XYZ file of C-alpha atoms in Angstrom:
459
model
C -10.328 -15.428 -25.075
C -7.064 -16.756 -24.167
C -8.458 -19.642 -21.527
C -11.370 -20.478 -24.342
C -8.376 -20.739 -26.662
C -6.107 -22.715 -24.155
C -9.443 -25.156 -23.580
C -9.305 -25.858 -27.277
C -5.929 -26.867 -27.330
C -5.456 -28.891 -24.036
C -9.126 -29.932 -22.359
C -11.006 -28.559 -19.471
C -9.188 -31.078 -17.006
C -8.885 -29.552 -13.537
C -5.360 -29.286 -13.467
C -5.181 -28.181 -17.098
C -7.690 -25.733 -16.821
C -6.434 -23.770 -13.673
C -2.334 -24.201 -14.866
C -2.515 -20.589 -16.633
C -3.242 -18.899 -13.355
C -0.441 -20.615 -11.526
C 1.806 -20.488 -14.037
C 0.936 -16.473 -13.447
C 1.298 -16.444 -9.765
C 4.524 -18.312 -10.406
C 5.694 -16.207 -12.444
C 4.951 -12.636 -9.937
C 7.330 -13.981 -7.478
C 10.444 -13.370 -10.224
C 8.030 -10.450 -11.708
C 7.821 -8.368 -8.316
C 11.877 -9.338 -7.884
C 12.704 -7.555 -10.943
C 10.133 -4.631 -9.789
C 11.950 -4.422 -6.241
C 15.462 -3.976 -8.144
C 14.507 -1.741 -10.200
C 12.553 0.715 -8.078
C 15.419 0.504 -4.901
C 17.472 -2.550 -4.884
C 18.143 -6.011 -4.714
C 17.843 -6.673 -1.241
C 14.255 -5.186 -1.615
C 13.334 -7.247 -4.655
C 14.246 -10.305 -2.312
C 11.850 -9.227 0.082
C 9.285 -8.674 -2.113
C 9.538 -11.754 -3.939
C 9.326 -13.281 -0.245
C 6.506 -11.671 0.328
C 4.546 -12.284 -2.775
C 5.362 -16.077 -2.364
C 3.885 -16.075 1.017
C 0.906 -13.858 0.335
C -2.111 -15.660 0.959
C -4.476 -14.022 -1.908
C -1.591 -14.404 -4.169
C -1.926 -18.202 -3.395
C -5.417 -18.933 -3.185
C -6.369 -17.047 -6.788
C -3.147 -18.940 -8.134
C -5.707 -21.882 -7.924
C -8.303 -20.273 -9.323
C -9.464 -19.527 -13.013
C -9.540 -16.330 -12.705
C -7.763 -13.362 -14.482
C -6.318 -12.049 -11.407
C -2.520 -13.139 -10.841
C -2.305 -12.562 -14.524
C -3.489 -9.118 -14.406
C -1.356 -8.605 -11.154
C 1.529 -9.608 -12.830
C 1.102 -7.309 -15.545
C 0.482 -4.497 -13.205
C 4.137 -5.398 -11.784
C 5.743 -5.804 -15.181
C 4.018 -2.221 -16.497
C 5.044 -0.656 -13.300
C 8.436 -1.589 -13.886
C 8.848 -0.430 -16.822
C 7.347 2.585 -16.312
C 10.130 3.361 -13.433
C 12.668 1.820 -16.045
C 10.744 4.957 -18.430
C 11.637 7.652 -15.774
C 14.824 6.920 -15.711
C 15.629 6.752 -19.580
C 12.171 8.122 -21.308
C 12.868 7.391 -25.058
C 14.600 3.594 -24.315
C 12.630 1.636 -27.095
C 12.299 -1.846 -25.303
C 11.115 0.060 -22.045
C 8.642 1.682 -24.463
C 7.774 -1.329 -25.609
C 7.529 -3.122 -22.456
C 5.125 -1.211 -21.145
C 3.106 -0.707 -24.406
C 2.649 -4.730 -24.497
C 1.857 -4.528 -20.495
C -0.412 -2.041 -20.895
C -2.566 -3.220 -23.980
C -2.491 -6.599 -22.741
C -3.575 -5.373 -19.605
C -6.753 -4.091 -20.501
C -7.909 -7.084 -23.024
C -7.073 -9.196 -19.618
C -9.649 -7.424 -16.910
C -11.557 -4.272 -17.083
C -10.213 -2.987 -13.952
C -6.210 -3.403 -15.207
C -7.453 0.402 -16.822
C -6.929 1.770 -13.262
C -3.501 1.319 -13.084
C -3.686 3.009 -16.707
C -5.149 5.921 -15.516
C -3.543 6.076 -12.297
C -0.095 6.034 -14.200
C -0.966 8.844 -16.662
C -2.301 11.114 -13.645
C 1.404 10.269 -12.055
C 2.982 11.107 -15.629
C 0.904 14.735 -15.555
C 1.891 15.132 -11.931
C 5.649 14.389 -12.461
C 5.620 16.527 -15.317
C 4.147 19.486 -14.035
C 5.381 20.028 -10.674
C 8.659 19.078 -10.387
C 9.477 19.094 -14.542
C 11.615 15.930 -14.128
C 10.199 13.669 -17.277
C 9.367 14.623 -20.956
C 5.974 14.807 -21.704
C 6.048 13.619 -25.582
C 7.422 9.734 -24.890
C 4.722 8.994 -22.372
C 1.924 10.477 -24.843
C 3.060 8.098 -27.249
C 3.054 5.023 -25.138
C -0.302 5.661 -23.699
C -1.283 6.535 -27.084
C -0.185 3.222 -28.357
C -2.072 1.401 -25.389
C -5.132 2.801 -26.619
C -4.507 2.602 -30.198
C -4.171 -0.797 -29.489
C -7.819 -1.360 -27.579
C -9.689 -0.233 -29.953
C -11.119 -3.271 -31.374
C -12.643 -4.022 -28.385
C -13.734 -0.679 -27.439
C -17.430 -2.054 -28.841
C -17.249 -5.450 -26.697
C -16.261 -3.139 -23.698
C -19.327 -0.355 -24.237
C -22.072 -3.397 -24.507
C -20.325 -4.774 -21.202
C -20.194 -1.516 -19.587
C -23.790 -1.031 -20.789
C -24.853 -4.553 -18.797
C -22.721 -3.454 -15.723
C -22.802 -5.694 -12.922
C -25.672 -6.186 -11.116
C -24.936 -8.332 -8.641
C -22.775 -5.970 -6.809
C -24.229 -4.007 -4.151
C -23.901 -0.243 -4.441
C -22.126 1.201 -1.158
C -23.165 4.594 0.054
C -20.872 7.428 -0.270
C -20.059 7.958 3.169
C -19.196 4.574 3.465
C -17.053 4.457 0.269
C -13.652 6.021 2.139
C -14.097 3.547 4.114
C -13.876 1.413 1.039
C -10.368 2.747 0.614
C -8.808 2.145 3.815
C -10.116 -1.371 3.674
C -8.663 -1.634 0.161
C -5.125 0.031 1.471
C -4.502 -2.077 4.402
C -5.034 -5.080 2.248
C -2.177 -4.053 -0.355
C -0.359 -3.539 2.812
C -0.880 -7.250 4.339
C -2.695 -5.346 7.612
C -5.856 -8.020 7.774
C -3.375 -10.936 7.523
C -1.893 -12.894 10.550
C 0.850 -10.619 10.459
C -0.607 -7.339 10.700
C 0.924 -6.256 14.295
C 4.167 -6.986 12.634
C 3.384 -5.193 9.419
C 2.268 -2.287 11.181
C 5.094 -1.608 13.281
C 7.558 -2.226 10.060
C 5.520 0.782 8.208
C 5.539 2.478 11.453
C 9.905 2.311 11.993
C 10.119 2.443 8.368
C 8.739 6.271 8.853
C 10.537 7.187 11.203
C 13.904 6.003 10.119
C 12.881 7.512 6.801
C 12.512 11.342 8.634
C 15.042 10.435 11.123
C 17.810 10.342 8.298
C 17.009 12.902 6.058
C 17.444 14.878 8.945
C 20.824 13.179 10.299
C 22.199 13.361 6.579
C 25.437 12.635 8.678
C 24.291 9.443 9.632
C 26.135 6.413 7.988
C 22.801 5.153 5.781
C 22.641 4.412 2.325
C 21.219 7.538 0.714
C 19.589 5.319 -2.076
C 17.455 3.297 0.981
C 15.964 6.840 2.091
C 15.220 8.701 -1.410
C 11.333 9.529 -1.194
C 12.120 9.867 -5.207
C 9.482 9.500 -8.056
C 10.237 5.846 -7.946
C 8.547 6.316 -4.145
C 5.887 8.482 -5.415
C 5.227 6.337 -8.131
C 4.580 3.164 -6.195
C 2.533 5.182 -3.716
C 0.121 6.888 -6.261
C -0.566 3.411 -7.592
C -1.967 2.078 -4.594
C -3.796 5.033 -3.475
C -4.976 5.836 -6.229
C -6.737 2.443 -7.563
C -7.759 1.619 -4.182
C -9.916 5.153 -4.778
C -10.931 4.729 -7.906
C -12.397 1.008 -6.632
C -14.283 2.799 -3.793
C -15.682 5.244 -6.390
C -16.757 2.063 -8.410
C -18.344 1.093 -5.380
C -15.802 -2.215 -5.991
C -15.173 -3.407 -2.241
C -13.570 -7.071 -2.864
C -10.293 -7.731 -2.308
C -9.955 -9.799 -5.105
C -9.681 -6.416 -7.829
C -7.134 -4.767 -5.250
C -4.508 -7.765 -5.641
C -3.673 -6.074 -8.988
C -2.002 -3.361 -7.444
C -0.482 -4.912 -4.137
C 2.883 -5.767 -6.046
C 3.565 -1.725 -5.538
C 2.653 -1.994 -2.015
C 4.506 -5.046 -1.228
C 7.472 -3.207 -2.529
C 7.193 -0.541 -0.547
C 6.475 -2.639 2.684
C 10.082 -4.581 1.266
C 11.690 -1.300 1.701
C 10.492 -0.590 4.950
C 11.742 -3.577 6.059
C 15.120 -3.568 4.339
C 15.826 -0.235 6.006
C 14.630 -1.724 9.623
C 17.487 -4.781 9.254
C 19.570 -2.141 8.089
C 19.295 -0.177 10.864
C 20.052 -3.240 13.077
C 23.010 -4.070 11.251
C 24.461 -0.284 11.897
C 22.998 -0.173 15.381
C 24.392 -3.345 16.740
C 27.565 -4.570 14.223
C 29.891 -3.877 16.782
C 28.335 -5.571 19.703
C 26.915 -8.895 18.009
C 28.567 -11.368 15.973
C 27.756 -12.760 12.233
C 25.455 -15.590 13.917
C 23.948 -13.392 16.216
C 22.955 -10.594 13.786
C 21.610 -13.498 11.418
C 19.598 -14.707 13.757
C 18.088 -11.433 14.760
C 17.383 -10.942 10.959
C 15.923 -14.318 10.034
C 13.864 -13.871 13.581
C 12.477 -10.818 12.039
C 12.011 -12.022 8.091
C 10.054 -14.967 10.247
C 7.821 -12.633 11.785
C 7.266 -9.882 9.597
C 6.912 -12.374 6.426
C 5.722 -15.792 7.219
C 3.000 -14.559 9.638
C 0.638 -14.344 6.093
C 0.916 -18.010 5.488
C -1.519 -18.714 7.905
C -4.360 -17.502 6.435
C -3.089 -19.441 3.516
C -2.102 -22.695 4.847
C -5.022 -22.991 7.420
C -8.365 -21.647 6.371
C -9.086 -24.657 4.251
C -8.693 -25.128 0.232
C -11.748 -26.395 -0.896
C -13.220 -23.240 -2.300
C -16.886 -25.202 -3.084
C -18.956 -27.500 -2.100
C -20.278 -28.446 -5.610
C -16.960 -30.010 -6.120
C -17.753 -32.243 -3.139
C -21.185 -33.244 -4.229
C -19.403 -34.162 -7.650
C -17.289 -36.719 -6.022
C -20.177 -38.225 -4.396
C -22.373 -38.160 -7.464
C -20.147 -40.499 -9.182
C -21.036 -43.754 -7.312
C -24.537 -42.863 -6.625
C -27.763 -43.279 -9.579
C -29.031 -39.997 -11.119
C -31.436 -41.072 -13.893
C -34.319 -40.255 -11.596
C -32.916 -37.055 -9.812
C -33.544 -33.825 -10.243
C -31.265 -31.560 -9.845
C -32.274 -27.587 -8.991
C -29.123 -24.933 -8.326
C -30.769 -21.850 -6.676
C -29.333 -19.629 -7.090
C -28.482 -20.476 -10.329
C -25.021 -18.798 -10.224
C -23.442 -22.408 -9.371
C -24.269 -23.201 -12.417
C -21.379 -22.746 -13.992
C -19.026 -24.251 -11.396
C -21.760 -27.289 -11.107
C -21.352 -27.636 -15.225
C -17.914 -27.607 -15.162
C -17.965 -30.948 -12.387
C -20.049 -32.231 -14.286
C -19.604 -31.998 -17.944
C -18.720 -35.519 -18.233
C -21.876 -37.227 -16.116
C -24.411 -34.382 -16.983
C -27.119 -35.295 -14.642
C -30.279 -33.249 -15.463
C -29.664 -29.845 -13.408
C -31.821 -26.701 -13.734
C -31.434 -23.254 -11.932
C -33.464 -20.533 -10.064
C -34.263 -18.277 -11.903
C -32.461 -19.289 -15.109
C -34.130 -22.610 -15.408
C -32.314 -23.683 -18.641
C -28.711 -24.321 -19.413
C -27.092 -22.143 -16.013
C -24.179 -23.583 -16.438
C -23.645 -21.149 -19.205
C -23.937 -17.665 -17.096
C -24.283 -14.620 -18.659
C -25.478 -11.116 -17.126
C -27.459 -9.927 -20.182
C -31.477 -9.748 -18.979
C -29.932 -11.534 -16.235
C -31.829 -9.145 -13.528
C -35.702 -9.169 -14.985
C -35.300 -13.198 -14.571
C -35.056 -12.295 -10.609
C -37.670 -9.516 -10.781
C -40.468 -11.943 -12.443
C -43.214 -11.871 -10.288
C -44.426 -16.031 -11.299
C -40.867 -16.318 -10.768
C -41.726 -18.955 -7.791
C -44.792 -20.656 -9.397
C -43.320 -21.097 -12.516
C -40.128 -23.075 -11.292
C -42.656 -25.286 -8.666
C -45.199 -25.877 -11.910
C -41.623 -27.109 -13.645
C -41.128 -29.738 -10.521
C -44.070 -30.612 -10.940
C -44.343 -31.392 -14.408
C -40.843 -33.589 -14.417
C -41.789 -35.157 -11.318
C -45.081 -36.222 -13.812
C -42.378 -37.694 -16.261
C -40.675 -40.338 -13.764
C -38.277 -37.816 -11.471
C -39.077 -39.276 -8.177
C -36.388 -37.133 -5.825
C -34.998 -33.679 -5.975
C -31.674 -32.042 -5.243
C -31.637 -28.699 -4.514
C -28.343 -27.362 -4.234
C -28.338 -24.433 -2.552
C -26.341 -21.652 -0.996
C -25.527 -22.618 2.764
C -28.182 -20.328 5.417
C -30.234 -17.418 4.543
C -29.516 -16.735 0.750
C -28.961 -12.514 0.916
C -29.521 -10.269 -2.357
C -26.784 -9.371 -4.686
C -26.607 -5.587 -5.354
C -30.014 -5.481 -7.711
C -30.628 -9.237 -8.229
C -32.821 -10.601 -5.506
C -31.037 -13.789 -4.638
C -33.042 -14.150 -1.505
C -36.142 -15.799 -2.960
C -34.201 -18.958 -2.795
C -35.436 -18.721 0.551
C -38.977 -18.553 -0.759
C -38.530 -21.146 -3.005
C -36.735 -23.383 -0.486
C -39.706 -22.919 2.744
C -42.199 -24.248 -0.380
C -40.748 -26.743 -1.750
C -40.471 -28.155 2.305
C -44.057 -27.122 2.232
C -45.257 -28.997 -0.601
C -42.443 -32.200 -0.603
C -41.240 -34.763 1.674
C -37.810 -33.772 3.338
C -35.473 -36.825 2.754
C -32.540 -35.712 4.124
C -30.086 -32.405 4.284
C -26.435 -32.765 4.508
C -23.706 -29.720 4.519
C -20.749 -29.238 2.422
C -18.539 -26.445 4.187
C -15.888 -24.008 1.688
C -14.166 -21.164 1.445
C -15.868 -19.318 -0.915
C -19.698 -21.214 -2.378
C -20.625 -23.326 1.314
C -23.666 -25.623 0.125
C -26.276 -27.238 1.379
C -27.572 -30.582 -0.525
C -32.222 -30.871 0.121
C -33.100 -34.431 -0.759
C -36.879 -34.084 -1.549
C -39.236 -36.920 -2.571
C -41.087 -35.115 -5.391
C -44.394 -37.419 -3.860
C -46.542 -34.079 -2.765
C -47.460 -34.852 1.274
């Protein structure tokens, strides 16, 4: 709603169209500041934010236009104020805080409700065992969250009754699996830096028992607390990263909602390590020295994640490559086919202003507007593949004299229940059938293409 309104208001230009989503990932880095501060202190919120601006994910989906550093940086905002809740349960702009959060959460992305029922199973758990928090408050805010959904609650049942059928179903044995995956990416473990991480989670630990059994020892007593704020932060990693493996949701790019938490946590680990150097060696290394031996560390335990950011390549498809070639080369008598047809919509967006005549496999007409209702049966047709050749054929009969097929670089797999693989079908007939002009590759990140020049002169 809010990008079709934003569309309406400023164009679909590249830049224009994909500002909302950095303006969000902007706008985390101060977000997951506040969130450090508030749930230990400000040396942690400084780390955090560090870490957050250097995050690779947090990047790359910055550029996207995608929901996702918007619903991540309502996740850090609602966490926030939920710790800013424990603290002082009945503060009316906390309560509102989160209320806003919350609600605005869930209109944003379906999966922003795990962090609302991961929260309310903390809220039951803080309540019941240790008795620390009023239950009333936090019945009302939640209330008021859901109060608040429900006029979409009949949008969200026909979408849940579609579901999403493109993603594959793991088994359950392999769904804890799902979990750990999910965990170490909220912790930064399958970045560059992950030997570094690792061992800062690993010191963190045992600094953490270390002191609480030393209570002696000169450390800060609010850098050790394991207090709800600690709890908190855990649950709401664990927690969504299991409720994603019970969705059977293994992609990274639903877990980045929750990674402020961990990133906090991983902030604090590493605030107490520098700490620890400072006590350790303050009396045997001077100001300079010390500095260095912090930045040296900040360096390595933060700026390792770049990498992935900075060096495996932004162009995230290859359609947007063809696009720039299309513009200086004659399409009246081209053909265009997208199989499978889920380019379409990136392919309509490049080319809204030329609009070459483009078709998809299976959708044949209009792909460029997806949408997953009877999506499936279109893939489960069995004249699927003669259909879309006696379609060639009948615009080749009208003056097309070449065909593009744009298709997904190497062997086309199936998605989940949709079976994407008989592009390969269609692609060993059409080379069957039509002369081969030429192939040529267009590497990405994230939709590699190949470009098939046919003549659409039968051999």
């Amino acid at each position: 709603m809010m990008m079709h309104q934003w569309m309406q208001w400023f164009g679909a230009d590249e830049v224009v169209f994909k500002l909302p989503a950095f303006v969000f990932g902007i706008l985390l880095i101060p977000a997951i500041y506040w969130l450090g501060c508030v749930a230990y202190s400000k040396n942690t919120g400084v780390l955090a934010a560090a870490i957050a601006a250097f995050a690779p994910d947090a990047i790359y989906y910055s550029q996207e236009a995608r929901p996702y550093t918007l619903t991540a940086l309502l996740c850090c905002l609602g966490m926030a104020f939920y710790l800013k809740l424990l603290k002082s349960p009945r503060q009316r702009m906390n309560q509102l805080g989160f209320i806003v959060c919350g609600a605005l959460l869930l209109y944003s992305q379906y999966t922003g409700a795990l962090l609302i029922v991961s929260l309310g199973i903390t809220t039951l758990y803080l309540w019941w065992r240790p008795k620390t928090i009023p239950l009333i408050p936090f019945v009302g805010v939640f209330g008021a969250i859901g109060v608040l959904f429900l006029p979409w609650i009949p949008v969200f049942f026909d979408h849940l009754a579609i579901g999403s059928p493109w993603a594959p179903k793991a088994s359950w044995l392999f769904r804890p699996v799902i979990v750990l995956s999910q965990l170490l990416y909220a912790m930064l473990i399958p970045t560059a830096g992950s030997f570094f991480t690792a061992a800062v989670l690993t010191i963190a630990l045992i600094l953490g028992v270390r002191q609480r059994r030393k209570l002696s020892d000169p450390f800060p007593k609010k850098l050790l607390a394991l207090q709800p704020t600690t709890l908190v932060l855990s649950l709401n990693v664990v927690l969504p990263a299991t409720m994603l493996a019970i969705l059977s949701y293994d992609t990274y790019r639903y877990m980045l909602a929750f990674t402020p938490a961990a990133w906090v946590i991983y902030a604090h680990g590493l605030e107490m390590l520098l700490h620890t150097v400072n006590l350790k060696w303050k009396g045997s290394l001077g100001n300079l020295q010390r500095m260095t031996i912090w930045g040296t560390l900040i360096f390595f335990l933060v700026v390792p994640s770049t990498i992935d950011a900075f060096f495996a390549g932004t162009a995230k498809s290859g359609i947007r490559a063809i696009a720039a070639e299309m513009q200086t080369q004659p399409q009246d008598k081209t053909l265009y086919l997208l199989s499978p047809d889920v380019f379409g919509p990136t392919f309509g967006y490049y080319f809204a202003n030329t609009r070459p005549t483009f078709h998809g496999f299976a959708r044949w007409n209009h792909p460029e507007f997806f949408s997953p209702r009877d999506y499936a049966p279109l893939w489960d047709n069995p004249t699927l593949l003669p259909d879309t050749m006696q379609r060639i054929q009948t615009l080749a009969s009208q003056g097309y004299q070449t065909l593009a097929l744009v298709q997904a670089k190497g062997t086309v797999a199936d998605g989940g229940t949709l079976k994407f693989s008989r592009a390969n079908t269609l692609l060993a007939t059409l080379k069957q059938r039509y002369p081969l002009l030429n192939k040529k590759d267009y590497p990405a990140r994230k939709e590699p293409i190949a470009l098939y020049l046919f003549s659409l002169t039968p051999l």
